[in-house]
Coordinates of C-alpha atoms in Angstrom, one line a residue:
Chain A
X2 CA -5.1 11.3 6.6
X3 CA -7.7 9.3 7.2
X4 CA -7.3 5.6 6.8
X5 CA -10.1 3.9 4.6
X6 CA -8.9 0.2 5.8
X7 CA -10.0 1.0 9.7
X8 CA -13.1 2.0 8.2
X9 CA -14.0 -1.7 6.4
X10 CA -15.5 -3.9 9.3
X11 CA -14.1 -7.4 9.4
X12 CA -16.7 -9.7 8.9
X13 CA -17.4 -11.1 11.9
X14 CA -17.3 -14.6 11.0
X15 CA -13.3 -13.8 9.8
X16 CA -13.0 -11.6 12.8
X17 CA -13.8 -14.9 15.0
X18 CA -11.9 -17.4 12.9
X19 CA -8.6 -14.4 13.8
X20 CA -9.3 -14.1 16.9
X21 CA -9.3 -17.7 17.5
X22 CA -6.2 -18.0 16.0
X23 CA -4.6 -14.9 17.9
X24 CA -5.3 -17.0 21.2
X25 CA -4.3 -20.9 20.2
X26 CA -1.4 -22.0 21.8
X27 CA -0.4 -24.2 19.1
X28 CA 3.3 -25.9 19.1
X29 CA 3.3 -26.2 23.1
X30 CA 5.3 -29.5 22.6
X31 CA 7.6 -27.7 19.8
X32 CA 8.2 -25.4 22.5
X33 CA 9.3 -27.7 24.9
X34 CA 12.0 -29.9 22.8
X35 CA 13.0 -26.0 21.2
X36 CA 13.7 -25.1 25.0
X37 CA 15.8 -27.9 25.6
X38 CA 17.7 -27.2 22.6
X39 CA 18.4 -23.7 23.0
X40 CA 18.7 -24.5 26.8
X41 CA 22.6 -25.8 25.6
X42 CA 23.0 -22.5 23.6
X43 CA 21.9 -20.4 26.6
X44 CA 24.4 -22.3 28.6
X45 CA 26.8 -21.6 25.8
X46 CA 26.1 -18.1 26.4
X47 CA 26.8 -18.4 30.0
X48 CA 29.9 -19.6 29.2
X49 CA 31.2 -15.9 28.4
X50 CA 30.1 -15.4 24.3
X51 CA 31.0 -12.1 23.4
X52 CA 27.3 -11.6 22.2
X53 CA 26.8 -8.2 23.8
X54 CA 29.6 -6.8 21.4
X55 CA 28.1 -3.7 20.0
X56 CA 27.4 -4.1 16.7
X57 CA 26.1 -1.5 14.2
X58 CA 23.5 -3.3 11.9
X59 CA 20.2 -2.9 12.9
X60 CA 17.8 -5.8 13.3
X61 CA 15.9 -5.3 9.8
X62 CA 19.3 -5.5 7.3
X63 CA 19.3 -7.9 5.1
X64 CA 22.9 -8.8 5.5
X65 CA 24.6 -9.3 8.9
X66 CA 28.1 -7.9 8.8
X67 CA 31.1 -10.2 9.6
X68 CA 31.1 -9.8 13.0
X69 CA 27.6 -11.4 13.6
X70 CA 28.8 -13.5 11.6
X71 CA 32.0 -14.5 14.1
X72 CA 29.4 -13.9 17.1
X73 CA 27.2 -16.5 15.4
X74 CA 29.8 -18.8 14.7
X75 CA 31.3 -18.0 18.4
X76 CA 27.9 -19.3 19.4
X77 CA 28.5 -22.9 17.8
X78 CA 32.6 -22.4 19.4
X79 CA 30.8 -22.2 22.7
X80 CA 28.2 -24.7 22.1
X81 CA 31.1 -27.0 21.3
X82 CA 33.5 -25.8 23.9
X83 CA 30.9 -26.6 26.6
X84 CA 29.6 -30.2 25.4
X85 CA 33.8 -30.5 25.1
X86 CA 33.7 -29.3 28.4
X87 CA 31.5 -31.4 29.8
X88 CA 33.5 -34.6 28.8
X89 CA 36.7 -33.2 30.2
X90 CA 35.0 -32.2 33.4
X91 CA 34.4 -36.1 33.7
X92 CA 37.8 -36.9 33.6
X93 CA 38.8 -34.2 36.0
X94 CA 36.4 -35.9 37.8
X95 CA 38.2 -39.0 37.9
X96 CA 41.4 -37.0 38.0
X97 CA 40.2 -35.3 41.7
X98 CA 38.7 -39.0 42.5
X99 CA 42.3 -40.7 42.1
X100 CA 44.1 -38.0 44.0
X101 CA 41.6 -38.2 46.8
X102 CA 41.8 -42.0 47.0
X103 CA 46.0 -41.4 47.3
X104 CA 45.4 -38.5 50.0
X105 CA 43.0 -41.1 52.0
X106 CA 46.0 -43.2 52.0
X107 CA 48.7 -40.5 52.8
X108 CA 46.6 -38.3 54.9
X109 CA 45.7 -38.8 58.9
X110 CA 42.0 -39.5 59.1
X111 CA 41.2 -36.1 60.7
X112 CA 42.4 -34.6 57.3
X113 CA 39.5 -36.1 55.4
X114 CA 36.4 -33.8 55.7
X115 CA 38.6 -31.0 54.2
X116 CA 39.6 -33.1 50.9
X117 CA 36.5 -34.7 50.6
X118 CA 35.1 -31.1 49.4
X119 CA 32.2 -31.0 47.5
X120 CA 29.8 -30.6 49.9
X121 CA 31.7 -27.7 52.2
X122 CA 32.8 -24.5 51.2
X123 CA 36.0 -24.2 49.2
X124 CA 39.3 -23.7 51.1
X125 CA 40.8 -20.8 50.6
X126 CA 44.3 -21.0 49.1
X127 CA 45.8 -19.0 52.1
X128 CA 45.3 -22.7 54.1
X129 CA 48.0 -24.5 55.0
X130 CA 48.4 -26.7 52.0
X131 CA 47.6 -30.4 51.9
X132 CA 51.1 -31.1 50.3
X133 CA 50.5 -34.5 50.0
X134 CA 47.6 -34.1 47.6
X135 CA 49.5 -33.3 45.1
X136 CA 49.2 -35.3 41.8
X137 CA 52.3 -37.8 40.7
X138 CA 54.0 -36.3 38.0
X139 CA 52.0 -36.7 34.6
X140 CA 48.8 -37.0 35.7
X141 CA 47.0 -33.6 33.6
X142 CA 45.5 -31.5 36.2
X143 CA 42.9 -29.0 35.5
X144 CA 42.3 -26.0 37.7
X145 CA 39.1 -26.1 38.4
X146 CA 38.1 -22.1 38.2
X147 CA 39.4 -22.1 34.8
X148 CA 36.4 -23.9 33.4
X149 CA 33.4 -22.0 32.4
X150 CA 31.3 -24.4 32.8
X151 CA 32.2 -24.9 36.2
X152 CA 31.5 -21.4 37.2
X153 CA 28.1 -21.6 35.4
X154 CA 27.5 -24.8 37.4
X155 CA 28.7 -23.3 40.5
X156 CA 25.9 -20.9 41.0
X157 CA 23.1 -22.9 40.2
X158 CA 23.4 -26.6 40.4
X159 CA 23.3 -27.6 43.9
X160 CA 25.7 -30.9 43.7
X161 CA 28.3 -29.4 40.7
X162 CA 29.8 -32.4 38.5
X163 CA 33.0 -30.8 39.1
X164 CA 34.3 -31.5 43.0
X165 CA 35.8 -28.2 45.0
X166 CA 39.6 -28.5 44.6
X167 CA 42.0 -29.3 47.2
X168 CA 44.1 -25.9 48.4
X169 CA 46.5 -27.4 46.3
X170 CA 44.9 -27.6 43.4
X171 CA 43.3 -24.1 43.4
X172 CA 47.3 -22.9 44.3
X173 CA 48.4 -24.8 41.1
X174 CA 49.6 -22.4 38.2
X175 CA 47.3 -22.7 35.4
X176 CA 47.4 -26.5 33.7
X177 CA 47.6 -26.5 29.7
X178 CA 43.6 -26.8 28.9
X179 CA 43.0 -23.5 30.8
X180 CA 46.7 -22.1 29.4
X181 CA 44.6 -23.5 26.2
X182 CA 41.6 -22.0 26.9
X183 CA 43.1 -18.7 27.4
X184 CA 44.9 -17.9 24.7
X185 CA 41.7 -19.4 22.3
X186 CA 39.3 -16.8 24.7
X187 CA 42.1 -14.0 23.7
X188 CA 42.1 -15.1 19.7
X189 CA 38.3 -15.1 19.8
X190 CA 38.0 -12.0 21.7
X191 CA 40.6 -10.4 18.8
X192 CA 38.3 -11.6 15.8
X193 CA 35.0 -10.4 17.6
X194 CA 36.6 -7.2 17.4
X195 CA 37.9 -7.3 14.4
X196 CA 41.5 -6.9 15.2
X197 CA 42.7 -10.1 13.4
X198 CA 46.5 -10.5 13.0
X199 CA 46.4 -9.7 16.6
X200 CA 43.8 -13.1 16.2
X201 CA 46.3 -14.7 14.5
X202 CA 49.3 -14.0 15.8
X203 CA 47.7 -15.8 19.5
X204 CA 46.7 -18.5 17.4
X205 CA 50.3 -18.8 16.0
X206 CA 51.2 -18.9 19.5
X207 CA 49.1 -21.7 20.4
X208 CA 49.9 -23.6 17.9
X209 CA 53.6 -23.1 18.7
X210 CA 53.0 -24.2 22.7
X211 CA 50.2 -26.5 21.8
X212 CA 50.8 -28.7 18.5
X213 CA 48.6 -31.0 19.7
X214 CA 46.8 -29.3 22.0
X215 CA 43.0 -30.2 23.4
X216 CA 41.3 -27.1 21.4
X217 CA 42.5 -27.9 17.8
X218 CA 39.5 -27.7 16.1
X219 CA 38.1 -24.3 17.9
X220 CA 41.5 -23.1 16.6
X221 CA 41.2 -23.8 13.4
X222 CA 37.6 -22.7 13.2
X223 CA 39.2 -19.3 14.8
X224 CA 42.1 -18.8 12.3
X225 CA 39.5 -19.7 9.3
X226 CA 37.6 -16.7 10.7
X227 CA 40.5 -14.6 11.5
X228 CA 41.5 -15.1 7.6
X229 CA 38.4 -14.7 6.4
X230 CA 38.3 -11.3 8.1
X231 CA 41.1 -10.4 7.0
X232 CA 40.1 -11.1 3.4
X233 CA 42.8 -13.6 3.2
X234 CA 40.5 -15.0 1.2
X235 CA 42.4 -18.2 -0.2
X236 CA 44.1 -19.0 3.1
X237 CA 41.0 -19.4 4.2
X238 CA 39.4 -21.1 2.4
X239 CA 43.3 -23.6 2.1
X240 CA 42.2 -23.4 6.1
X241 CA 38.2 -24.9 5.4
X242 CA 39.7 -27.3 3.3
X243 CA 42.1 -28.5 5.5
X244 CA 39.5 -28.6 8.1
X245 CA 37.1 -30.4 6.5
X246 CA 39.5 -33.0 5.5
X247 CA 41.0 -33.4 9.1
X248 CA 37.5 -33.3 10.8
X249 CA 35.3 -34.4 8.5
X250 CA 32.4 -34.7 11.4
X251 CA 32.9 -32.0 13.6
X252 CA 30.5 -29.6 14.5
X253 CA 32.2 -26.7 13.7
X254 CA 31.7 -28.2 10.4
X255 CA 29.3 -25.0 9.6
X256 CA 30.7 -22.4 11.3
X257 CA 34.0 -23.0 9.2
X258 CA 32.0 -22.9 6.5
X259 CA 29.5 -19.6 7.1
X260 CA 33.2 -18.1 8.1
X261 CA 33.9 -18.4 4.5
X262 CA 30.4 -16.8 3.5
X263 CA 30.1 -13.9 5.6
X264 CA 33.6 -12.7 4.8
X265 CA 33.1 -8.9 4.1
X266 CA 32.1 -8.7 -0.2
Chain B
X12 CA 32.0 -9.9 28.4
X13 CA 31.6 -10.4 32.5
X14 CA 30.3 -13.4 33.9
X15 CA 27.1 -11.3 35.7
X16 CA 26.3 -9.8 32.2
X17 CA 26.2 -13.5 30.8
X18 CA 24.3 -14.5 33.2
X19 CA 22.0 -11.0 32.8
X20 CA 21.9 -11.9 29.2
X21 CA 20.5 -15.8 29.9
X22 CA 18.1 -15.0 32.0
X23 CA 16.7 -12.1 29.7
X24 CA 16.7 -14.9 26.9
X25 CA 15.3 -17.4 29.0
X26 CA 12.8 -14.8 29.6
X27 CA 12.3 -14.1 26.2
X28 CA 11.7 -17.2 24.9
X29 CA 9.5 -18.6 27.7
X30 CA 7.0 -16.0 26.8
X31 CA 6.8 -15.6 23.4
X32 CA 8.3 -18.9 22.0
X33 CA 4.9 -19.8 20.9
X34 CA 4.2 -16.6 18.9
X35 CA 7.1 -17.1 17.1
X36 CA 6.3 -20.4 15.9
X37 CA 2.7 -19.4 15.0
X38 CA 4.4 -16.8 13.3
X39 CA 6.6 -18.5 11.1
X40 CA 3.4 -20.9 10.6
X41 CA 1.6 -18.2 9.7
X42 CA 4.1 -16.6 7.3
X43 CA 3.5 -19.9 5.2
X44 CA 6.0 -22.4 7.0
X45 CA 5.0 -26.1 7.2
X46 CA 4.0 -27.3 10.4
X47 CA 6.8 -30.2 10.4
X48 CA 9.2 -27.7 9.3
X49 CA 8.3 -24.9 12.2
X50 CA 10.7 -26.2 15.1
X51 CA 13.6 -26.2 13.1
X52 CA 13.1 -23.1 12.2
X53 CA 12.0 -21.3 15.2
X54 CA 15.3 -22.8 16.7
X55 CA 17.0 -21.1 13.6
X56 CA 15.4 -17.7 14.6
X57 CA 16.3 -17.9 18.4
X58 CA 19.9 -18.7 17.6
X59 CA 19.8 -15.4 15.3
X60 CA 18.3 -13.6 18.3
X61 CA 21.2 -14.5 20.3
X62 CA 23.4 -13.3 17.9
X63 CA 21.8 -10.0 17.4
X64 CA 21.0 -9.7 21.0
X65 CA 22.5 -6.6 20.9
X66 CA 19.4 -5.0 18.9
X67 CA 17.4 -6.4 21.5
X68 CA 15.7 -2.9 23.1
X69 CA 13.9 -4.2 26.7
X70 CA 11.9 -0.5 26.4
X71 CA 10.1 -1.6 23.4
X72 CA 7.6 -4.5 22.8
X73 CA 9.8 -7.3 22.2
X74 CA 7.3 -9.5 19.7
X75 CA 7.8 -6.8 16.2
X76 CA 11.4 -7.1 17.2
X77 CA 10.8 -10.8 16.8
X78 CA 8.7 -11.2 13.9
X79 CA 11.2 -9.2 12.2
X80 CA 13.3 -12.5 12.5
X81 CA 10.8 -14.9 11.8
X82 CA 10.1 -12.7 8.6
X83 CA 13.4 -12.9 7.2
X84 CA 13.7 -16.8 8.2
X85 CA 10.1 -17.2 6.2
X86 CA 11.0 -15.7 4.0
X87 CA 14.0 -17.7 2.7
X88 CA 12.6 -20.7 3.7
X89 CA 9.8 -20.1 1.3
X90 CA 12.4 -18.8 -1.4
X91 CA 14.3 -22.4 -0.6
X92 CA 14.7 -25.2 -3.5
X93 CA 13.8 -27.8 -0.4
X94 CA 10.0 -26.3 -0.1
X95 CA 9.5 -25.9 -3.3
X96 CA 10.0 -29.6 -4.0
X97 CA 8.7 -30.8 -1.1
X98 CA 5.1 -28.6 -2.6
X99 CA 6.0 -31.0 -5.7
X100 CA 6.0 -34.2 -3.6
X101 CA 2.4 -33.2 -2.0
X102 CA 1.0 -33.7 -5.1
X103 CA 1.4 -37.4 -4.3
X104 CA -1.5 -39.2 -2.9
X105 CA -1.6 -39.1 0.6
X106 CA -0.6 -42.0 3.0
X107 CA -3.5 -44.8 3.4
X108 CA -5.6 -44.6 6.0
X109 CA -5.4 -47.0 9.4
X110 CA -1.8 -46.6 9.2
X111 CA 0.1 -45.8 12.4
X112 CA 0.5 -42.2 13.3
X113 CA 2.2 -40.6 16.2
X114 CA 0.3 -37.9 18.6
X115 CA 2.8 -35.7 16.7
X116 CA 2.0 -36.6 13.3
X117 CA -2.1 -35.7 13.9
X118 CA -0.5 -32.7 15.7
X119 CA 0.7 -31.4 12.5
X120 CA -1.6 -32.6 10.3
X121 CA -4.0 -30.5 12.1
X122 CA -2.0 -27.8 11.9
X123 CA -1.7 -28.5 8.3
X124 CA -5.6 -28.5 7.7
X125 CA -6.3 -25.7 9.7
X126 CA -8.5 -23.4 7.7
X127 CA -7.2 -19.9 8.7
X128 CA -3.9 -21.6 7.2
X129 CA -5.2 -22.8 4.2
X130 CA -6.3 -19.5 3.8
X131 CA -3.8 -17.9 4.2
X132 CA -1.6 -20.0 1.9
X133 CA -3.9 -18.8 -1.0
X134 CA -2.7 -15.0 -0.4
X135 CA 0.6 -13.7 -2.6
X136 CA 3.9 -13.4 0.1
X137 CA 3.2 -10.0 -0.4
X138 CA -0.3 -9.9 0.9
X139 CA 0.0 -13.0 3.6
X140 CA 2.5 -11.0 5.3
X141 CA 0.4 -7.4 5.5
X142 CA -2.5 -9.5 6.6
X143 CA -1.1 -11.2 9.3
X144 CA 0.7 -8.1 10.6
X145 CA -2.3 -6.4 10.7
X146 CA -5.1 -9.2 11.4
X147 CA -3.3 -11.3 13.1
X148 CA -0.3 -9.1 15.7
X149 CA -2.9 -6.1 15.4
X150 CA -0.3 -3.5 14.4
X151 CA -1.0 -0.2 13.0
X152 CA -0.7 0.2 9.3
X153 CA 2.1 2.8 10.1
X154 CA 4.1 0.5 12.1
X155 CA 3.5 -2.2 9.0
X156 CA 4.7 0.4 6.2
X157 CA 7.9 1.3 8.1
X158 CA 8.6 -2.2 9.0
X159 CA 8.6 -3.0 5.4
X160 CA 9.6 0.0 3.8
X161 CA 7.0 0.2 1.8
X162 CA 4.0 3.5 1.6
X163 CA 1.6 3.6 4.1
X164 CA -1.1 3.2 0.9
X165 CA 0.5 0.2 -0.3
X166 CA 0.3 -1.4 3.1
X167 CA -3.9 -0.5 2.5
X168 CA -4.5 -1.6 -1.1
X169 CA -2.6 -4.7 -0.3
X170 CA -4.2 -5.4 3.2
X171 CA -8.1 -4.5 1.3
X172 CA -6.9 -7.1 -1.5
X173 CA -5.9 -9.5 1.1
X174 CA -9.0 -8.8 3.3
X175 CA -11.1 -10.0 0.2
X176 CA -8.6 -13.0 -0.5
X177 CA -8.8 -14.4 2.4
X178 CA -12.7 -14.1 2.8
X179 CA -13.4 -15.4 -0.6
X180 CA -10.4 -18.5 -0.1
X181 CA -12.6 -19.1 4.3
X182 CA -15.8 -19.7 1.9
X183 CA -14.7 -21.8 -0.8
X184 CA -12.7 -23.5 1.1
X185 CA -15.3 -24.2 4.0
X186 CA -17.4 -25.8 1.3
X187 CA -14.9 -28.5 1.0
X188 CA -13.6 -31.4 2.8
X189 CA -10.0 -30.3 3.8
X190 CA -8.0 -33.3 2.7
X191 CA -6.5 -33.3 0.3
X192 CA -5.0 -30.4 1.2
X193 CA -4.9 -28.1 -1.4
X194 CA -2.2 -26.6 -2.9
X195 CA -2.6 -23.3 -3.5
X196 CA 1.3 -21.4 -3.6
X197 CA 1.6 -24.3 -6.7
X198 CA -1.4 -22.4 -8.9
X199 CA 0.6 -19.0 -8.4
X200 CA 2.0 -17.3 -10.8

């Protein structure tokens, strides 16, 4: 078939005025606040969103299905997670600081290079341990490796916020934020794919070992979304409630509530 | 998800957005979104990307992919109570003049004068969107009717009728000073 539109010149004028405006760049300076914006979501992403879950709707429907909806919403967990991440990395900072300043006391001089770690390779755990590194009792101690955002750092930034830990620390059984951390990755792993009383039975369990745990509010933004999916319909929504009441500022704020609206109809 | 396909999947966002951040904001512009409104937006649409990254196909050209996006975001943003009122509040006189403006503001004022805009924003949704498709991303009218789901003769009458729009709306409007800016989407139907 022949097409009678290909055949109806532009006037030139018009085609001048479009061609202009095929080559403008217009909203260079929108570009550059929108990259630093979405520069935190694409660290979010680093961070180990499920995003590359397969999912069946293609790019054109109208209607994501619920698990975009989780992936979206494990976006904004993310997002959260790593600005959260960020401000306990500080005070691991100042965790590793104080135990460094007790080893300078404890230690022989010649010991020193190896604590003071950022700037040399990591010993491996296999070293003799520096014994007398280790923390007084109550002090929280984070294992390094078990924060995202400290692998992410890792491999590009060239001085990491986070300092290497001491053999000891990297020999430590895993501390309660990663334990925390863990089971939350499990729960959100469970609701990307759709398996959620598997979701929600983890959650149970953190909220059994962690009643007042570091993660509460990625928790609660997971079992909202674990109901929802479940089409639990007025727990959730009990859930939102609650949330909203408890955290009336948080930034999970709208994935709580976009849980509640892209429940499966 | 391991950590070398996370980091795969950055850098082919980073990628993504480096290069054709700017179309999609012209895009959305295009599709009748107010300049001041574009940002927001465009960050709207790349957060959708990320989510449906896994319809993202590297073998094809990525920018239908994402106009398909910033279609559906223009879309509701023009079906959205806010713009609709905020078309009300135009109809207010316009700030006096010698009053401070930022670089930014006379950024999107010009943006908001533009004429290919003001044309544009005199074309039904309908038409505005066949036109740019065609006119403005150069794609075939096949491409167009199957992006849209509409007949390949639908895509014609309306890009003819658009054609003529749009020509008539360039000389009228050329004819008059461009503030105040017009309203046109208020006068349709």
């Amino acid at each position: 078939m022949t097409d009678p539109v290909f055949d109806e010149p532009l006037d030139p004028e018009l085609a001048t005025l479009l061609g202009r405006e095929r080559s403008d760049p217009a909203f260079a300076s929108s570009k550059e606040r929108l990259a630093r914006r979405l520069a935190i979501a694409a660290v979010a992403a680093t961070a180990g969103a499920s995003l590359a879950t397969p999912k069946v709707a293609p790019a054109g429907a109208s209607h994501a299905p619920v698990a975009a909806g989780s992936a979206a919403s494990g976006v904004a967990a993310k997002l959260l997670r790593a600005i959260l991440l960020m401000g306990v990395g500080g005070a691991v900072g100042a965790t590793l600081q104080a135990h460094r300043d007790q080893a300078a006391l404890a230690l022989s001089a010649t010991s020193l290079p190896a604590i003071r770690a950022s700037a040399v390779p990591r010993p491996e755990p296999t070293q003799p341990p520096a014994s007398t590194a280790t923390p007084p009792p109550g002090v929280p101690v984070v294992d390094v490796d078990s924060l995202p955002l400290a692998r992410a750092q890792a491999s590009g930034a060239p001085s990491a916020r986070l300092p290497a830990p001491s053999a000891s620390a990297s020999a430590r059984p895993a501390t309660s934020l990663g334990e925390e951390q863990r089971l939350l990755d499990t729960a959100r792993t469970a609701v990307g794919r759709g398996a959620f009383s598997a979701a929600l039975a983890t959650l149970d369990e953190h909220e059994a070992r962690f009643p007042k745990g570091h993660l509460l509010e990625e928790r609660e933004l997971l079992r909202v979304q674990a109901l929802a999916g479940a089409g639990r319909d007025a727990e959730a929504r009990d859930h939102a409630a609650q949330f909203e009441a408890r955290y009336p500022g948080s930034i999970f704020l709208p994935a709580v509530r976009e849980a509640l609206d892209t429940r499966p109809r | 998800m391991s950590e070398g396909e996370a980091t795969a999947l950055d850098e082919a966002f980073r990628a993504l957005f480096d290069r054709h951040a700017e179309y999609v904001m012209k895009s959305l512009r295009r599709l009748g979104v107010r300049p001041g409104d574009v940002e927001d937006l465009a960050h709207e649409v790349f957060l959708a990307v990320l989510r449906r990254w896994d319809t993202f196909d590297p073998a094809r050209p990525p920018r239908p992919w994402l106009f398909a996006f910033a279609l559906r975001y223009a879309s509701a943003y023009r079906q959205s109570a806010y713009v609709r009122r905020e078309r009300l509040d135009e109809s207010d006189p316009p700030d006096a003049p010698g009053q401070a403006q930022t670089g930014e503001q006379l950024f999107l004022e010009r943006e908001e004068s533009k004429l290919v805009y003001r044309a544009l924003d005199t074309l039904g949704d309908d038409k505005r969107v066949v036109f740019t498709m065609f006119e403005l991303d150069e794609r075939s009218a096949v491409d167009i009717a199957a992006e849209l789901g509409i007949p390949q003769n639908t895509v014609f009458s309306r890009l003819r009728a658009a054609r003529e729009e749009f020509a008539a709306a360039v000389k009228r409007l050329s004819a008059q000073p461009p503030r105040p800016a017009p309203l046109a989407l208020e006068r349709r139907p």
